[in-house]
PDB file of C-alpha atoms in Angstrom:
ATOM      1  CA  MET Z   1      22.089  25.368 -51.612  1.00  0.00           C
ATOM      2  CA  LYS Z   2      19.022  25.956 -48.949  1.00  0.00           C
ATOM      3  CA  LYS Z   3      17.137  24.148 -51.636  1.00  0.00           C
ATOM      4  CA  ILE Z   4      18.087  21.314 -52.097  1.00  0.00           C
ATOM      5  CA  PHE Z   5      19.111  20.824 -48.276  1.00  0.00           C
ATOM      6  CA  TRP Z   6      15.025  20.670 -47.968  1.00  0.00           C
ATOM      7  CA  LEU Z   7      14.362  18.481 -51.131  1.00  0.00           C
ATOM      8  CA  ILE Z   8      16.381  16.341 -49.420  1.00  0.00           C
ATOM      9  CA  ILE Z   9      14.096  16.565 -46.269  1.00  0.00           C
ATOM     10  CA  ILE Z  10      10.963  16.681 -48.162  1.00  0.00           C
ATOM     11  CA  ILE Z  11      12.363  13.487 -50.406  1.00  0.00           C
ATOM     12  CA  ALA Z  12      13.057  11.584 -47.134  1.00  0.00           C
ATOM     13  CA  ILE Z  13       9.252  12.043 -45.197  1.00  0.00           C
ATOM     14  CA  GLY Z  14       8.506  11.123 -49.145  1.00  0.00           C
ATOM     15  CA  LEU Z  15       9.990   7.919 -47.912  1.00  0.00           C
ATOM     16  CA  ILE Z  16       9.213   7.396 -44.951  1.00  0.00           C
ATOM     17  CA  VAL Z  17       4.953   8.690 -45.188  1.00  0.00           C
ATOM     18  CA  LEU Z  18       5.974   5.453 -48.581  1.00  0.00           C
ATOM     19  CA  LYS Z  19       6.754   2.568 -45.789  1.00  0.00           C
ATOM     20  CA  ILE Z  20       4.398   3.396 -43.769  1.00  0.00           C
ATOM     21  CA  PHE Z  21       1.744   2.637 -45.738  1.00  0.00           C
ATOM     22  CA  THR Z  22       3.306  -0.166 -47.832  1.00  0.00           C
ATOM     23  CA  ILE Z  23       4.599  -2.827 -44.871  1.00  0.00           C
ATOM     24  CA  THR Z  24       2.156  -1.676 -42.148  1.00  0.00           C
ATOM     25  CA  PRO Z  25      -1.313  -2.925 -41.256  1.00  0.00           C
ATOM     26  CA  LEU Z  26      -2.823   0.856 -41.170  1.00  0.00           C
ATOM     27  CA  GLY Z  27      -1.223   0.878 -45.570  1.00  0.00           C
ATOM     28  CA  TRP Z  28      -3.559  -0.397 -48.661  1.00  0.00           C
ATOM     29  CA  LYS Z  29      -2.100  -3.519 -48.467  1.00  0.00           C
ATOM     30  CA  ALA Z  30      -4.539  -4.609 -45.534  1.00  0.00           C
ATOM     31  CA  LYS Z  31      -7.155  -7.865 -46.077  1.00  0.00           C
ATOM     32  CA  LEU Z  32     -10.844  -7.606 -44.772  1.00  0.00           C
ATOM     33  CA  ASN Z  33      -9.673 -11.067 -43.524  1.00  0.00           C
ATOM     34  CA  SER Z  34      -6.878 -10.705 -41.715  1.00  0.00           C
ATOM     35  CA  PRO Z  35      -6.349  -7.227 -39.633  1.00  0.00           C
ATOM     36  CA  MET Z  36      -2.388  -6.923 -39.559  1.00  0.00           C
ATOM     37  CA  GLY Z  37      -2.144  -7.734 -43.379  1.00  0.00           C
ATOM     38  CA  GLN Z  38      -1.077 -11.303 -44.749  1.00  0.00           C
ATOM     39  CA  LYS Z  39       2.680 -10.662 -43.698  1.00  0.00           C
ATOM     40  CA  ASN Z  40       2.243 -10.078 -40.364  1.00  0.00           C
ATOM     41  CA  GLN Z  41      -0.011 -12.745 -39.506  1.00  0.00           C
ATOM     42  CA  ASN Z  42       3.725 -14.941 -38.163  1.00  0.00           C
ATOM     43  CA  ILE Z  43       4.148 -12.509 -35.681  1.00  0.00           C
ATOM     44  CA  VAL Z  44       4.394 -14.507 -33.021  1.00  0.00           C
ATOM     45  CA  THR Z  45       1.838 -12.652 -29.759  1.00  0.00           C
ATOM     46  CA  PRO Z  46       4.845 -11.901 -26.948  1.00  0.00           C
ATOM     47  CA  SER Z  47       4.072 -13.908 -23.635  1.00  0.00           C
ATOM     48  CA  PRO Z  48       3.984 -11.040 -20.904  1.00  0.00           C
ATOM     49  CA  ILE Z  49       6.282  -9.941 -18.913  1.00  0.00           C
ATOM     50  CA  PRO Z  50       6.221 -11.120 -14.946  1.00  0.00           C
ATOM     51  CA  ALA Z  51       5.596  -7.923 -12.880  1.00  0.00           C
ATOM     52  CA  LEU Z  52       8.884  -7.300 -11.291  1.00  0.00           C
ATOM     53  CA  ASN Z  53       8.294  -7.001  -6.977  1.00  0.00           C
ATOM     54  CA  MET Z  54       5.926  -9.485  -7.110  1.00  0.00           C
ATOM     55  CA  PRO Z  55       4.001 -10.452  -3.961  1.00  0.00           C
ATOM     56  CA  LYS Z  56       4.366 -13.982  -2.875  1.00  0.00           C
ATOM     57  CA  THR Z  57       1.932 -16.191  -2.907  1.00  0.00           C
ATOM     58  CA  PHE Z  58       0.931 -18.401   0.250  1.00  0.00           C
ATOM     59  CA  LYS Z  59       0.070 -22.795   0.441  1.00  0.00           C
ATOM     60  CA  PHE Z  60      -0.110 -24.459   3.338  1.00  0.00           C
ATOM     61  CA  ASP Z  61      -1.020 -28.652   4.649  1.00  0.00           C
ATOM     62  CA  GLY Z  62      -2.945 -30.247   7.397  1.00  0.00           C
ATOM     63  CA  LYS Z  63      -0.064 -29.510   9.165  1.00  0.00           C
ATOM     64  CA  THR Z  64       0.308 -25.992   9.133  1.00  0.00           C
ATOM     65  CA  ASP Z  65       0.129 -24.018  12.821  1.00  0.00           C
ATOM     66  CA  LEU Z  66      -2.638 -21.722  11.905  1.00  0.00           C
ATOM     67  CA  LYS Z  67      -3.047 -19.766  13.775  1.00  0.00           C
ATOM     68  CA  GLN Z  68       1.239 -19.107  13.857  1.00  0.00           C
ATOM     69  CA  GLU Z  69       0.688 -17.441  10.603  1.00  0.00           C
ATOM     70  CA  LEU Z  70      -2.329 -14.946  11.379  1.00  0.00           C
ATOM     71  CA  ASN Z  71       0.657 -13.578  13.451  1.00  0.00           C
ATOM     72  CA  LYS Z  72       2.567 -13.388  10.587  1.00  0.00           C
ATOM     73  CA  VAL Z  73      -0.141 -10.691   9.355  1.00  0.00           C
ATOM     74  CA  ASN Z  74       1.522  -6.778  10.392  1.00  0.00           C
ATOM     75  CA  PRO Z  75      -0.149  -5.190   7.385  1.00  0.00           C
ATOM     76  CA  GLN Z  76       2.355  -1.840   8.964  1.00  0.00           C
ATOM     77  CA  VAL Z  77       3.171   2.545   6.901  1.00  0.00           C
ATOM     78  CA  LEU Z  78       5.987   2.853   7.874  1.00  0.00           C
ATOM     79  CA  ASP Z  79       7.697   6.025   8.223  1.00  0.00           C
ATOM     80  CA  SER Z  80      10.997   4.738   6.426  1.00  0.00           C
ATOM     81  CA  ASP Z  81       8.584   3.997   2.970  1.00  0.00           C
ATOM     82  CA  PHE Z  82       8.468   7.453   2.075  1.00  0.00           C
ATOM     83  CA  GLU Z  83      11.909   7.672   2.306  1.00  0.00           C
TER      84      GLU Z  83
ATOM     85  CA  MET Q   1      12.496  36.342 -22.653  1.00  0.00           C
ATOM     86  CA  LYS Q   2      11.280  32.367 -24.255  1.00  0.00           C
ATOM     87  CA  LYS Q   3      14.005  30.834 -22.947  1.00  0.00           C
ATOM     88  CA  ILE Q   4      13.735  32.413 -19.311  1.00  0.00           C
ATOM     89  CA  LEU Q   5      10.425  30.791 -19.797  1.00  0.00           C
ATOM     90  CA  LEU Q   6      10.732  27.710 -21.277  1.00  0.00           C
ATOM     91  CA  LEU Q   7      13.733  27.397 -17.791  1.00  0.00           C
ATOM     92  CA  ILE Q   8      10.862  28.606 -15.344  1.00  0.00           C
ATOM     93  CA  PHE Q   9       8.878  25.847 -17.359  1.00  0.00           C
ATOM     94  CA  LEU Q  10      10.869  22.834 -16.815  1.00  0.00           C
ATOM     95  CA  ILE Q  11      12.072  23.896 -13.054  1.00  0.00           C
ATOM     96  CA  PHE Q  12       8.324  23.728 -12.222  1.00  0.00           C
ATOM     97  CA  LEU Q  13       7.036  20.735 -13.981  1.00  0.00           C
ATOM     98  CA  ILE Q  14      10.374  18.374 -14.062  1.00  0.00           C
ATOM     99  CA  PRO Q  15      10.332  18.306  -9.835  1.00  0.00           C
ATOM    100  CA  SER Q  16       6.433  17.226  -9.769  1.00  0.00           C
ATOM    101  CA  LYS Q  17       6.726  14.392 -12.676  1.00  0.00           C
ATOM    102  CA  VAL Q  18       9.778  12.982 -10.150  1.00  0.00           C
ATOM    103  CA  PHE Q  19       8.011  13.945  -7.017  1.00  0.00           C
ATOM    104  CA  ALA Q  20       4.317  11.762  -8.198  1.00  0.00           C
ATOM    105  CA  THR Q  21       6.585   8.922  -9.962  1.00  0.00           C
ATOM    106  CA  ASN Q  22       8.359   8.517  -6.458  1.00  0.00           C
ATOM    107  CA  LEU Q  23       5.276   8.689  -4.732  1.00  0.00           C
ATOM    108  CA  ASP Q  24       3.715   5.695  -7.007  1.00  0.00           C
ATOM    109  CA  THR Q  25       6.346   4.115  -6.581  1.00  0.00           C
ATOM    110  CA  ILE Q  26       6.044   3.978  -2.938  1.00  0.00           C
ATOM    111  CA  ASN Q  27       2.395   3.369  -3.356  1.00  0.00           C
ATOM    112  CA  GLN Q  28       3.205   0.072  -4.887  1.00  0.00           C
ATOM    113  CA  LYS Q  29       5.979  -0.969  -2.738  1.00  0.00           C
ATOM    114  CA  VAL Q  30       3.665  -0.855   0.519  1.00  0.00           C
ATOM    115  CA  CYS Q  31       0.918  -2.461  -1.652  1.00  0.00           C
ATOM    116  CA  ASN Q  32       2.939  -5.046  -2.449  1.00  0.00           C
ATOM    117  CA  ARG Q  33       3.449  -5.851   1.318  1.00  0.00           C
ATOM    118  CA  PHE Q  34      -0.792  -5.346   2.165  1.00  0.00           C
ATOM    119  CA  GLU Q  35      -1.093  -8.386  -1.068  1.00  0.00           C
ATOM    120  CA  GLU Q  36       0.711 -11.083   0.845  1.00  0.00           C
ATOM    121  CA  ASP Q  37      -0.383 -10.154   3.633  1.00  0.00           C
ATOM    122  CA  VAL Q  38      -3.591 -11.149   2.196  1.00  0.00           C
ATOM    123  CA  SER Q  39      -2.758 -14.439   0.293  1.00  0.00           C
ATOM    124  CA  ARG Q  40      -1.390 -15.270   3.570  1.00  0.00           C
ATOM    125  CA  LEU Q  41      -5.020 -14.638   4.960  1.00  0.00           C
ATOM    126  CA  ALA Q  42      -6.317 -16.146   1.948  1.00  0.00           C
ATOM    127  CA  ALA Q  43      -4.306 -19.371   2.153  1.00  0.00           C
ATOM    128  CA  ILE Q  44      -5.336 -19.593   5.613  1.00  0.00           C
ATOM    129  CA  MET Q  45      -8.656 -19.442   5.456  1.00  0.00           C
ATOM    130  CA  GLU Q  46      -8.639 -21.929   2.488  1.00  0.00           C
ATOM    131  CA  GLN Q  47      -6.445 -24.530   4.461  1.00  0.00           C
ATOM    132  CA  VAL Q  48     -10.108 -23.801   7.216  1.00  0.00           C
ATOM    133  CA  ARG Q  49     -12.053 -24.434   4.794  1.00  0.00           C
ATOM    134  CA  ASP Q  50      -9.823 -28.185   3.653  1.00  0.00           C
ATOM    135  CA  ARG Q  51      -9.703 -29.234   7.090  1.00  0.00           C
ATOM    136  CA  LYS Q  52     -13.783 -28.304   8.371  1.00  0.00           C
ATOM    137  CA  GLY Q  53     -14.925 -30.025   4.386  1.00  0.00           C
ATOM    138  CA  ILE Q  54     -16.263 -27.022   3.069  1.00  0.00           C
ATOM    139  CA  LYS Q  55     -16.429 -26.936  -0.459  1.00  0.00           C
ATOM    140  CA  GLU Q  56     -19.062 -24.566  -0.915  1.00  0.00           C
ATOM    141  CA  THR Q  57     -18.187 -21.350  -2.186  1.00  0.00           C
ATOM    142  CA  ARG Q  58     -22.036 -20.092  -1.845  1.00  0.00           C
ATOM    143  CA  VAL Q  59     -24.629 -19.580   0.949  1.00  0.00           C
ATOM    144  CA  ALA Q  60     -27.360 -21.237   0.073  1.00  0.00           C
ATOM    145  CA  PHE Q  61     -30.421 -22.964   2.718  1.00  0.00           C
ATOM    146  CA  GLY Q  62     -28.329 -22.087   5.500  1.00  0.00           C
ATOM    147  CA  GLY Q  63     -25.183 -23.186   4.345  1.00  0.00           C
ATOM    148  CA  ILE Q  64     -21.851 -22.292   5.291  1.00  0.00           C
ATOM    149  CA  ASP Q  65     -20.022 -20.572   9.268  1.00  0.00           C
ATOM    150  CA  ASP Q  66     -21.385 -17.502   9.469  1.00  0.00           C
ATOM    151  CA  VAL Q  67     -17.116 -16.225  10.537  1.00  0.00           C
ATOM    152  CA  ILE Q  68     -16.195 -18.078   7.560  1.00  0.00           C
ATOM    153  CA  LYS Q  69     -18.172 -15.933   5.655  1.00  0.00           C
ATOM    154  CA  SER Q  70     -17.865 -12.660   6.951  1.00  0.00           C
ATOM    155  CA  ALA Q  71     -13.451 -13.530   7.710  1.00  0.00           C
ATOM    156  CA  ASP Q  72     -13.951 -14.492   3.289  1.00  0.00           C
ATOM    157  CA  TYR Q  73     -15.617 -10.588   2.888  1.00  0.00           C
ATOM    158  CA  LEU Q  74     -13.121  -8.872   4.493  1.00  0.00           C
ATOM    159  CA  ILE Q  75     -10.452 -10.446   2.373  1.00  0.00           C
ATOM    160  CA  THR Q  76     -11.720  -9.956  -0.446  1.00  0.00           C
ATOM    161  CA  PHE Q  77     -12.899  -6.588   0.749  1.00  0.00           C
ATOM    162  CA  ALA Q  78      -9.048  -5.902   1.842  1.00  0.00           C
ATOM    163  CA  ALA Q  79      -7.812  -7.483  -1.138  1.00  0.00           C
ATOM    164  CA  GLU Q  80     -10.271  -5.617  -4.015  1.00  0.00           C
ATOM    165  CA  ALA Q  81      -9.395  -1.709  -2.049  1.00  0.00           C
ATOM    166  CA  ILE Q  82      -5.044  -2.739  -2.301  1.00  0.00           C
ATOM    167  CA  ALA Q  83      -6.149  -3.118  -6.392  1.00  0.00           C
ATOM    168  CA  TYR Q  84      -8.050   0.488  -5.989  1.00  0.00           C
ATOM    169  CA  GLN Q  85      -4.844   1.952  -3.709  1.00  0.00           C
ATOM    170  CA  ARG Q  86      -2.371   0.756  -6.245  1.00  0.00           C
ATOM    171  CA  VAL Q  87      -4.728   2.855  -9.333  1.00  0.00           C
ATOM    172  CA  GLN Q  88      -4.341   5.785  -7.195  1.00  0.00           C
ATOM    173  CA  LYS Q  89      -2.690   9.274  -8.611  1.00  0.00           C
ATOM    174  CA  PHE Q  90      -2.041  10.938  -5.034  1.00  0.00           C
ATOM    175  CA  SER Q  91      -0.221  14.884  -5.019  1.00  0.00           C
ATOM    176  CA  SER Q  92       1.685  14.867  -2.045  1.00  0.00           C
ATOM    177  CA  LYS Q  93       2.447  12.583   0.667  1.00  0.00           C
ATOM    178  CA  GLN Q  94       0.482  12.736   3.239  1.00  0.00           C
ATOM    179  CA  GLU Q  95      -2.461  12.245   1.208  1.00  0.00           C
ATOM    180  CA  LEU Q  96      -0.748   8.911   0.026  1.00  0.00           C
ATOM    181  CA  LYS Q  97       0.256   8.266   3.949  1.00  0.00           C
ATOM    182  CA  TYR Q  98      -3.693   8.893   4.908  1.00  0.00           C
ATOM    183  CA  SER Q  99      -4.667   6.833   2.552  1.00  0.00           C
ATOM    184  CA  LEU Q 100      -2.205   4.060   3.462  1.00  0.00           C
ATOM    185  CA  GLU Q 101      -3.159   4.031   6.507  1.00  0.00           C
ATOM    186  CA  VAL Q 102      -6.627   3.901   5.496  1.00  0.00           C
ATOM    187  CA  LEU Q 103      -5.764  -0.106   3.915  1.00  0.00           C
ATOM    188  CA  LYS Q 104      -3.554  -1.301   6.943  1.00  0.00           C
ATOM    189  CA  SER Q 105      -7.449  -0.771   8.978  1.00  0.00           C
ATOM    190  CA  LYS Q 106      -9.224  -3.273   5.888  1.00  0.00           C
ATOM    191  CA  VAL Q 107      -6.211  -5.763   6.049  1.00  0.00           C
ATOM    192  CA  LEU Q 108      -6.425  -5.496  10.196  1.00  0.00           C
ATOM    193  CA  LYS Q 109     -10.328  -5.931   9.957  1.00  0.00           C
ATOM    194  CA  ALA Q 110      -9.689  -9.294   7.362  1.00  0.00           C
ATOM    195  CA  LYS Q 111      -7.212 -10.549  10.413  1.00  0.00           C
ATOM    196  CA  ILE Q 112      -9.418 -10.087  12.980  1.00  0.00           C
ATOM    197  CA  GLY Q 113     -12.193 -11.954  10.336  1.00  0.00           C
ATOM    198  CA  ALA Q 114      -9.624 -14.387   9.908  1.00  0.00           C
ATOM    199  CA  GLY Q 115      -8.927 -15.008  13.677  1.00  0.00           C
ATOM    200  CA  LYS Q 116     -12.009 -15.353  14.745  1.00  0.00           C
ATOM    201  CA  VAL Q 117     -12.626 -18.396  12.755  1.00  0.00           C
ATOM    202  CA  LEU Q 118      -9.399 -19.601  14.340  1.00  0.00           C
ATOM    203  CA  GLU Q 119     -10.636 -19.151  17.766  1.00  0.00           C
TER     204      GLU Q 119
END
């Protein structure tokens, strides 16, 4: 029983390794002109996901009270940040 | 014996990982706040240059005002310090707090520099 179990495991590992070598670009089918291999040329590069909680950016015009905006700049390290 | 050792290892490893993640989260949160401030200062300086009609980004043969140049430098310096702070790893709250206080002083210097321009 144990022998059959190990035989199945070995076959499964062998199949997985075979799939890796046939499908992925590291396999024997990868070509010099295309590092990804022909099968993978239609893969669309995913666009970067915007980071959560990105800091705000600002744009002012000629009517903005710049001194008031400057007063809004108040960098603080609060104790509540560490709770 | 092995199980006990593994248990002890897990008891010490997991909290330290969780703690490190928490410190990083705090670091990023405060850096985001400081970055907003620096972004506001940069927008103020951009508007000052627009209003004064300054288009040069480099000083050549006595080009732009020294006060504006100094403010721009301080704002850039603060922005770079924030970027550097983001990638740092801290092992204790005290270390992180000290580092953030130093960063706060840099942002405040940038604010003072921008304030001199508006005077």
